[in-house]
């Protein structure tokens, strides 16, 4: 469900961008900055918006949680007041999304990495403990798995100990994000696909038919072993406490905020933490981004200043207020480099894939 921090109230700044792309007309106006996208980035963008509103005055920024895919789709619809100024993302923009932006006149996009996050597989605090391997994620959650005679069959596993005898004899029931979510995309890329490569039949398939491998590795079960739970990661956290034995997949920041009710399980023996996510030893670590529509800078009041507040030392730096929300800060040198991109508003190049 879309969550809105604060909606713009009345129009004061003329946004005459209709000729530059789809989504706006010369007589349309919008007050305030608009950011939309990832549910993982949402609490960080919300916190920046709160601070920016207190210090800058004027219209409060509007922040919406639509999922990474939904936010980028809205962002790429064109240039003008009916499209967001910023897309929040928990994965890099895809080449196909970039092309859609270009087609619709969004020709100058600034990609800024704001920090790191980890995807956690969690249970209720009073639940059993799991030491999951990457291959357990694929074998337990893929829609189709290798069967006898080399054929791929509908996943027959119903309990985790059927996947790996070292795991609890609990039914496979995992609540996770929907297809529009960057968290789901990252889970597939960082967990399911590498896990599939550890299964000999899948490793052989990757060598012979990489497209088929990608399809099988990225397709989750549809028999209620995996349950799409919407874009609200907090709802997944709450579900774990109400559904004994279930697992949940969500961002590390939500774990940080709910340590009293849920706990993270280890992946390949590594628990998610600020340290293991920052150094890359936790297998499900990822980067977080904001994408800025440069064509709105200088037209939407305060947009450039909002971006710099996002990347400030007080915000994104070590011990900054976003770390209190669960963001894993970039190393100092990398933060300096990303801050330079934000300051210069350097447009990104087309993604490779």
Tab-separated table of C-alpha atoms in Angstrom:
chain	number	residue	atom	x	y	z
A	1	UNK	CA	0.000	0.000	0.000
A	2	UNK	CA	1.297	3.466	-0.863
A	3	UNK	CA	2.504	5.380	2.159
A	4	UNK	CA	2.735	9.146	1.876
A	5	UNK	CA	4.756	11.206	4.321
A	6	UNK	CA	3.235	14.561	3.491
A	7	UNK	CA	1.328	15.532	0.366
A	8	UNK	CA	1.893	18.844	-1.349
A	9	UNK	CA	-0.959	21.202	-0.468
A	10	UNK	CA	-1.268	24.133	-2.855
A	11	UNK	CA	0.501	25.189	-6.033
A	12	UNK	CA	2.962	28.055	-5.883
A	13	UNK	CA	5.777	27.267	-8.314
A	14	UNK	CA	4.965	27.254	-12.016
A	15	UNK	CA	6.359	24.118	-13.632
A	16	UNK	CA	6.323	24.813	-17.359
A	17	UNK	CA	7.901	21.599	-18.564
A	18	UNK	CA	5.229	20.233	-20.857
A	19	UNK	CA	7.332	20.787	-23.952
A	20	UNK	CA	10.210	18.804	-22.484
A	21	UNK	CA	8.440	15.485	-22.186
A	22	UNK	CA	5.313	13.655	-21.229
A	23	UNK	CA	3.495	14.164	-17.962
A	24	UNK	CA	3.258	17.943	-17.641
A	25	UNK	CA	1.699	20.957	-19.265
A	26	UNK	CA	2.513	24.667	-19.256
A	27	UNK	CA	-0.453	25.440	-17.043
A	28	UNK	CA	0.222	22.698	-14.492
A	29	UNK	CA	1.961	23.407	-11.225
A	30	UNK	CA	3.253	21.504	-8.220
A	31	UNK	CA	4.488	22.615	-4.844
A	32	UNK	CA	7.215	20.628	-3.109
A	33	UNK	CA	9.630	17.832	-3.942
A	34	UNK	CA	8.254	14.399	-4.828
A	35	UNK	CA	10.191	11.155	-4.305
A	36	UNK	CA	8.731	7.691	-4.958
A	37	UNK	CA	9.943	4.113	-5.036
A	38	UNK	CA	11.613	1.528	-2.825
A	39	UNK	CA	10.016	0.556	0.472
A	40	UNK	CA	13.541	-0.030	1.793
A	41	UNK	CA	14.690	3.501	0.926
A	42	UNK	CA	11.357	4.959	2.122
A	43	UNK	CA	12.303	5.363	5.815
A	44	UNK	CA	15.593	7.010	4.851
A	45	UNK	CA	13.956	9.412	2.375
A	46	UNK	CA	11.256	10.122	4.933
A	47	UNK	CA	13.833	11.034	7.566
A	48	UNK	CA	15.665	13.339	5.138
A	49	UNK	CA	12.343	14.930	4.167
A	50	UNK	CA	11.501	15.589	7.813
A	51	UNK	CA	14.843	17.243	8.450
A	52	UNK	CA	14.764	19.205	5.188
A	53	UNK	CA	11.262	20.481	5.921
A	54	UNK	CA	12.319	21.779	9.342
A	55	UNK	CA	15.375	23.604	8.062
A	56	UNK	CA	14.349	24.777	4.600
A	57	UNK	CA	10.733	25.765	5.144
A	58	UNK	CA	8.259	25.817	2.287
A	59	UNK	CA	6.287	22.828	1.114
A	60	UNK	CA	7.109	19.517	2.794
A	61	UNK	CA	8.575	16.884	0.446
A	62	UNK	CA	6.242	14.076	-0.518
A	63	UNK	CA	7.669	10.568	-0.173
A	64	UNK	CA	5.828	7.492	-1.450
A	65	UNK	CA	6.539	3.784	-1.149
A	66	UNK	CA	5.639	2.161	-4.481
A	67	UNK	CA	8.428	-0.400	-4.731
A	68	UNK	CA	11.554	0.178	-6.793
A	69	UNK	CA	9.928	-0.874	-10.041
A	70	UNK	CA	6.834	1.226	-9.411
A	71	UNK	CA	8.854	4.297	-8.474
A	72	UNK	CA	11.108	4.091	-11.511
A	73	UNK	CA	8.103	3.521	-13.766
A	74	UNK	CA	6.449	6.702	-12.471
A	75	UNK	CA	9.757	8.589	-12.673
A	76	UNK	CA	10.269	7.535	-16.304
A	77	UNK	CA	6.809	8.561	-17.507
A	78	UNK	CA	8.101	11.969	-18.520
A	79	UNK	CA	9.160	15.428	-17.407
A	80	UNK	CA	6.688	17.657	-15.612
A	81	UNK	CA	4.688	18.157	-12.418
A	82	UNK	CA	2.789	14.872	-12.649
A	83	UNK	CA	5.981	12.824	-12.438
A	84	UNK	CA	8.349	12.342	-9.475
A	85	UNK	CA	11.573	14.302	-9.156
A	86	UNK	CA	13.364	11.380	-7.487
A	87	UNK	CA	13.090	7.600	-7.799
A	88	UNK	CA	14.197	5.687	-4.699
A	89	UNK	CA	15.686	2.290	-5.545
A	90	UNK	CA	17.054	-0.740	-3.744
A	91	UNK	CA	18.742	-1.981	-6.919
A	92	UNK	CA	20.388	-0.298	-9.929
A	93	UNK	CA	18.177	1.015	-12.716
A	94	UNK	CA	17.802	-1.538	-15.505
A	95	UNK	CA	18.775	-0.865	-19.111
A	96	UNK	CA	15.129	-1.308	-20.143
A	97	UNK	CA	14.005	1.277	-17.567
A	98	UNK	CA	16.680	3.723	-18.684
A	99	UNK	CA	15.529	3.292	-22.299
A	100	UNK	CA	11.923	3.961	-21.259
A	101	UNK	CA	13.031	7.153	-19.536
A	102	UNK	CA	14.896	8.280	-22.647
A	103	UNK	CA	11.901	7.517	-24.863
A	104	UNK	CA	9.687	9.685	-22.671
A	105	UNK	CA	12.060	12.639	-22.595
A	106	UNK	CA	13.760	11.958	-19.261
A	107	UNK	CA	17.213	12.366	-20.753
A	108	UNK	CA	19.347	13.546	-17.799
A	109	UNK	CA	19.244	11.116	-14.881
A	110	UNK	CA	21.632	11.394	-11.948
A	111	UNK	CA	22.357	8.075	-10.201
A	112	UNK	CA	23.523	8.456	-6.587
A	113	UNK	CA	24.434	5.580	-4.288
A	114	UNK	CA	23.324	6.534	-0.781
A	115	UNK	CA	24.572	3.552	1.235
A	116	UNK	CA	24.162	-0.176	1.761
A	117	UNK	CA	21.496	-2.488	3.061
A	118	UNK	CA	21.202	-6.216	3.546
A	119	UNK	CA	18.307	-8.518	2.797
A	120	UNK	CA	17.507	-10.595	5.834
A	121	UNK	CA	15.699	-13.876	6.215
A	122	UNK	CA	14.075	-13.614	9.619
A	123	UNK	CA	11.827	-15.410	12.073
A	124	UNK	CA	9.957	-14.397	15.193
A	125	UNK	CA	12.292	-14.087	18.186
A	126	UNK	CA	10.736	-17.143	19.792
A	127	UNK	CA	11.003	-19.209	16.582
A	128	UNK	CA	13.489	-21.929	15.714
A	129	UNK	CA	16.948	-21.055	14.450
A	130	UNK	CA	18.086	-21.592	10.881
A	131	UNK	CA	21.589	-21.600	9.431
A	132	UNK	CA	20.614	-21.334	5.804
A	133	UNK	CA	22.943	-21.956	2.903
A	134	UNK	CA	22.425	-20.117	-0.372
A	135	UNK	CA	21.476	-23.402	-2.050
A	136	UNK	CA	18.784	-23.934	0.582
A	137	UNK	CA	17.063	-20.774	-0.626
A	138	UNK	CA	16.911	-22.059	-4.191
A	139	UNK	CA	15.984	-25.654	-3.328
A	140	UNK	CA	13.316	-24.529	-0.874
A	141	UNK	CA	11.775	-21.631	-2.765
A	142	UNK	CA	12.206	-22.207	-6.523
A	143	UNK	CA	9.052	-23.059	-8.430
A	144	UNK	CA	10.860	-25.843	-10.311
A	145	UNK	CA	13.868	-27.890	-9.202
A	146	UNK	CA	15.877	-30.734	-10.751
A	147	UNK	CA	14.157	-34.100	-10.543
A	148	UNK	CA	14.985	-37.621	-11.587
A	149	UNK	CA	16.340	-38.207	-15.065
A	150	UNK	CA	17.408	-34.597	-15.510
A	151	UNK	CA	13.868	-33.239	-15.800
A	152	UNK	CA	12.755	-30.176	-13.871
A	153	UNK	CA	9.718	-30.739	-11.683
A	154	UNK	CA	7.384	-28.728	-9.473
A	155	UNK	CA	9.101	-28.191	-6.135
A	156	UNK	CA	8.027	-31.119	-3.915
A	157	UNK	CA	9.594	-29.906	-0.632
A	158	UNK	CA	7.096	-29.093	2.098
A	159	UNK	CA	9.413	-28.763	5.117
A	160	UNK	CA	12.860	-27.236	5.520
A	161	UNK	CA	14.502	-30.456	6.707
A	162	UNK	CA	13.597	-31.995	3.335
A	163	UNK	CA	15.727	-29.267	1.770
A	164	UNK	CA	18.592	-29.691	4.228
A	165	UNK	CA	18.519	-32.231	7.089
A	166	UNK	CA	20.303	-29.713	9.316
A	167	UNK	CA	17.330	-27.332	9.153
A	168	UNK	CA	14.236	-27.479	11.392
A	169	UNK	CA	11.351	-29.764	10.440
A	170	UNK	CA	9.095	-26.749	9.860
A	171	UNK	CA	6.859	-26.202	6.889
A	172	UNK	CA	8.188	-23.946	4.163
A	173	UNK	CA	6.235	-20.720	4.475
A	174	UNK	CA	8.051	-17.518	3.552
A	175	UNK	CA	6.498	-14.053	3.415
A	176	UNK	CA	8.284	-11.703	1.049
A	177	UNK	CA	8.017	-8.712	-1.280
A	178	UNK	CA	6.103	-8.712	-4.595
A	179	UNK	CA	7.565	-8.540	-8.130
A	180	UNK	CA	7.568	-4.707	-8.152
A	181	UNK	CA	9.953	-4.595	-5.193
A	182	UNK	CA	13.687	-3.994	-5.482
A	183	UNK	CA	14.064	-6.153	-2.385
A	184	UNK	CA	12.631	-9.086	-4.318
A	185	UNK	CA	14.861	-8.372	-7.312
A	186	UNK	CA	17.903	-8.278	-5.048
A	187	UNK	CA	16.851	-11.461	-3.240
A	188	UNK	CA	16.643	-13.256	-6.570
A	189	UNK	CA	20.004	-11.919	-7.764
A	190	UNK	CA	21.918	-12.297	-4.499
A	191	UNK	CA	20.236	-15.368	-3.013
A	192	UNK	CA	18.313	-17.517	-5.452
A	193	UNK	CA	20.640	-17.375	-8.480
A	194	UNK	CA	23.908	-17.977	-6.569
A	195	UNK	CA	22.138	-20.725	-4.621
A	196	UNK	CA	21.029	-22.359	-7.863
A	197	UNK	CA	24.623	-22.374	-9.123
A	198	UNK	CA	25.567	-24.604	-6.164
A	199	UNK	CA	23.145	-27.305	-7.365
A	200	UNK	CA	25.023	-29.449	-9.884
A	201	UNK	CA	22.149	-29.821	-12.357
A	202	UNK	CA	21.557	-26.082	-12.343
A	203	UNK	CA	25.262	-25.318	-12.729
A	204	UNK	CA	25.312	-27.578	-15.792
A	205	UNK	CA	22.193	-25.877	-17.154
A	206	UNK	CA	23.831	-22.474	-16.818
A	207	UNK	CA	26.657	-23.684	-19.028
A	208	UNK	CA	24.324	-25.077	-21.689
A	209	UNK	CA	21.330	-22.692	-21.573
A	210	UNK	CA	21.864	-19.551	-19.546
A	211	UNK	CA	18.444	-18.101	-20.382
A	212	UNK	CA	16.694	-21.220	-19.083
A	213	UNK	CA	18.888	-21.118	-15.979
A	214	UNK	CA	17.930	-17.494	-15.319
A	215	UNK	CA	14.235	-18.271	-15.671
A	216	UNK	CA	14.351	-21.220	-13.281
A	217	UNK	CA	16.586	-19.486	-10.742
A	218	UNK	CA	14.430	-16.356	-10.664
A	219	UNK	CA	10.977	-17.950	-10.481
A	220	UNK	CA	9.586	-18.375	-6.982
A	221	UNK	CA	6.997	-20.905	-5.872
A	222	UNK	CA	3.296	-20.140	-6.334
A	223	UNK	CA	1.893	-22.812	-4.008
A	224	UNK	CA	1.844	-20.683	-0.833
A	225	UNK	CA	5.353	-21.713	0.172
A	226	UNK	CA	6.353	-18.183	-0.920
A	227	UNK	CA	3.689	-15.564	-0.199
A	228	UNK	CA	3.788	-12.080	-1.722
A	229	UNK	CA	3.070	-9.647	1.088
A	230	UNK	CA	2.906	-6.228	-0.540
A	231	UNK	CA	5.347	-3.330	-0.463
A	232	UNK	CA	5.053	-2.720	3.284
A	233	UNK	CA	8.005	-4.491	4.896
A	234	UNK	CA	6.634	-3.694	8.348
A	235	UNK	CA	3.620	-5.848	7.494
A	236	UNK	CA	5.950	-8.811	6.899
A	237	UNK	CA	7.598	-8.222	10.271
A	238	UNK	CA	4.198	-8.209	11.967
A	239	UNK	CA	3.122	-11.368	10.126
A	240	UNK	CA	6.064	-13.330	11.545
A	241	UNK	CA	4.881	-12.753	15.094
A	242	UNK	CA	1.374	-13.939	14.177
A	243	UNK	CA	2.423	-16.976	12.114
A	244	UNK	CA	4.602	-19.387	14.122
A	245	UNK	CA	7.285	-21.132	12.092
A	246	UNK	CA	7.163	-18.747	9.137
A	247	UNK	CA	10.098	-16.864	7.656
A	248	UNK	CA	10.164	-13.351	6.238
A	249	UNK	CA	12.349	-11.599	3.668
A	250	UNK	CA	12.890	-7.847	4.082
A	251	UNK	CA	15.515	-5.128	4.410
A	252	UNK	CA	18.066	-4.922	7.233
A	253	UNK	CA	16.760	-1.524	8.315
A	254	UNK	CA	13.438	-3.106	9.274
A	255	UNK	CA	15.289	-5.718	11.314
A	256	UNK	CA	17.084	-2.940	13.179
A	257	UNK	CA	13.757	-1.346	14.037
A	258	UNK	CA	12.133	-4.584	15.220
A	259	UNK	CA	14.823	-6.470	17.132
A	260	UNK	CA	12.435	-6.941	20.034
A	261	UNK	CA	10.099	-9.129	17.956
A	262	UNK	CA	12.148	-10.748	15.142
A	263	UNK	CA	15.636	-12.153	14.627
A	264	UNK	CA	17.741	-12.669	11.508
A	265	UNK	CA	18.940	-16.091	10.449
A	266	UNK	CA	22.477	-16.640	9.208
A	267	UNK	CA	23.289	-17.183	5.532
A	268	UNK	CA	26.321	-19.398	4.930
A	269	UNK	CA	27.123	-18.945	8.602
A	270	UNK	CA	27.198	-15.122	8.453
A	271	UNK	CA	24.693	-12.952	10.313
A	272	UNK	CA	23.660	-9.583	8.868
A	273	UNK	CA	25.173	-6.609	10.678
A	274	UNK	CA	26.482	-3.135	9.872
A	275	UNK	CA	29.971	-4.627	9.617
A	276	UNK	CA	29.201	-7.718	7.512
A	277	UNK	CA	27.039	-5.734	5.103
A	278	UNK	CA	29.633	-2.976	4.689
A	279	UNK	CA	32.508	-5.388	4.072
A	280	UNK	CA	30.475	-7.645	1.771
A	281	UNK	CA	30.910	-10.823	3.816
A	282	UNK	CA	27.152	-11.147	4.286
A	283	UNK	CA	25.938	-12.802	1.050
A	284	UNK	CA	22.727	-10.769	0.719
A	285	UNK	CA	24.249	-7.276	0.944
A	286	UNK	CA	23.215	-4.657	-1.633
A	287	UNK	CA	23.561	-0.997	-2.583
A	288	UNK	CA	20.764	1.588	-2.317
A	289	UNK	CA	20.214	4.456	-4.760
A	290	UNK	CA	18.293	7.583	-5.538
A	291	UNK	CA	17.746	8.701	-9.136
A	292	UNK	CA	17.315	12.437	-9.677
A	293	UNK	CA	15.574	14.036	-12.664
A	294	UNK	CA	18.057	16.791	-13.543
A	295	UNK	CA	15.517	18.508	-15.778
A	296	UNK	CA	13.512	19.344	-12.621
A	297	UNK	CA	16.482	21.008	-10.890
A	298	UNK	CA	15.999	24.755	-10.848
A	299	UNK	CA	12.287	24.298	-11.540
A	300	UNK	CA	11.146	22.431	-8.450
A	301	UNK	CA	12.210	24.676	-5.541
A	302	UNK	CA	14.731	23.089	-3.202
A	303	UNK	CA	15.350	19.906	-5.203
A	304	UNK	CA	19.125	20.371	-5.432
A	305	UNK	CA	19.310	21.271	-1.739
A	306	UNK	CA	17.245	18.205	-0.804
A	307	UNK	CA	19.672	15.950	-2.672
A	308	UNK	CA	22.651	17.506	-0.918
A	309	UNK	CA	20.926	17.080	2.443
A	310	UNK	CA	20.480	13.392	1.583
A	311	UNK	CA	24.227	13.070	0.941
A	312	UNK	CA	25.446	15.295	3.772
A	313	UNK	CA	27.791	14.023	6.464
A	314	UNK	CA	25.066	14.571	9.068
A	315	UNK	CA	22.706	12.390	7.049
A	316	UNK	CA	24.536	9.693	5.087
A	317	UNK	CA	27.872	9.811	6.899
A	318	UNK	CA	29.094	7.438	9.585
A	319	UNK	CA	27.067	8.060	12.753
A	320	UNK	CA	24.670	10.199	10.703
A	321	UNK	CA	20.971	10.227	11.394
A	322	UNK	CA	20.261	7.717	8.605
A	323	UNK	CA	22.490	5.173	10.297
A	324	UNK	CA	20.122	5.433	13.255
A	325	UNK	CA	17.373	4.300	10.844
A	326	UNK	CA	19.404	1.270	9.735
A	327	UNK	CA	21.327	2.553	6.708
A	328	UNK	CA	24.827	1.095	6.418
A	329	UNK	CA	26.974	4.109	5.447
A	330	UNK	CA	29.341	4.163	2.500
A	331	UNK	CA	33.068	4.207	3.281
A	332	UNK	CA	34.322	7.801	3.535
A	333	UNK	CA	36.093	7.758	0.168
A	334	UNK	CA	33.063	6.353	-1.641
A	335	UNK	CA	30.721	8.796	0.071
A	336	UNK	CA	32.953	11.661	-1.089
A	337	UNK	CA	32.781	10.360	-4.666
A	338	UNK	CA	28.988	10.012	-4.573
A	339	UNK	CA	28.644	13.449	-3.005
A	340	UNK	CA	30.656	14.878	-5.902
A	341	UNK	CA	28.207	13.309	-8.367
A	342	UNK	CA	25.312	14.819	-6.425
A	343	UNK	CA	26.939	18.243	-6.259
A	344	UNK	CA	27.757	18.315	-9.985
A	345	UNK	CA	24.514	16.546	-10.954
A	346	UNK	CA	26.494	14.352	-13.324
A	347	UNK	CA	24.117	12.354	-15.585
A	348	UNK	CA	24.521	8.600	-15.624
A	349	UNK	CA	25.375	6.510	-18.656
A	350	UNK	CA	23.088	3.797	-19.965
A	351	UNK	CA	23.239	0.645	-17.771
A	352	UNK	CA	24.810	-2.420	-19.326
A	353	UNK	CA	21.836	-4.650	-18.502
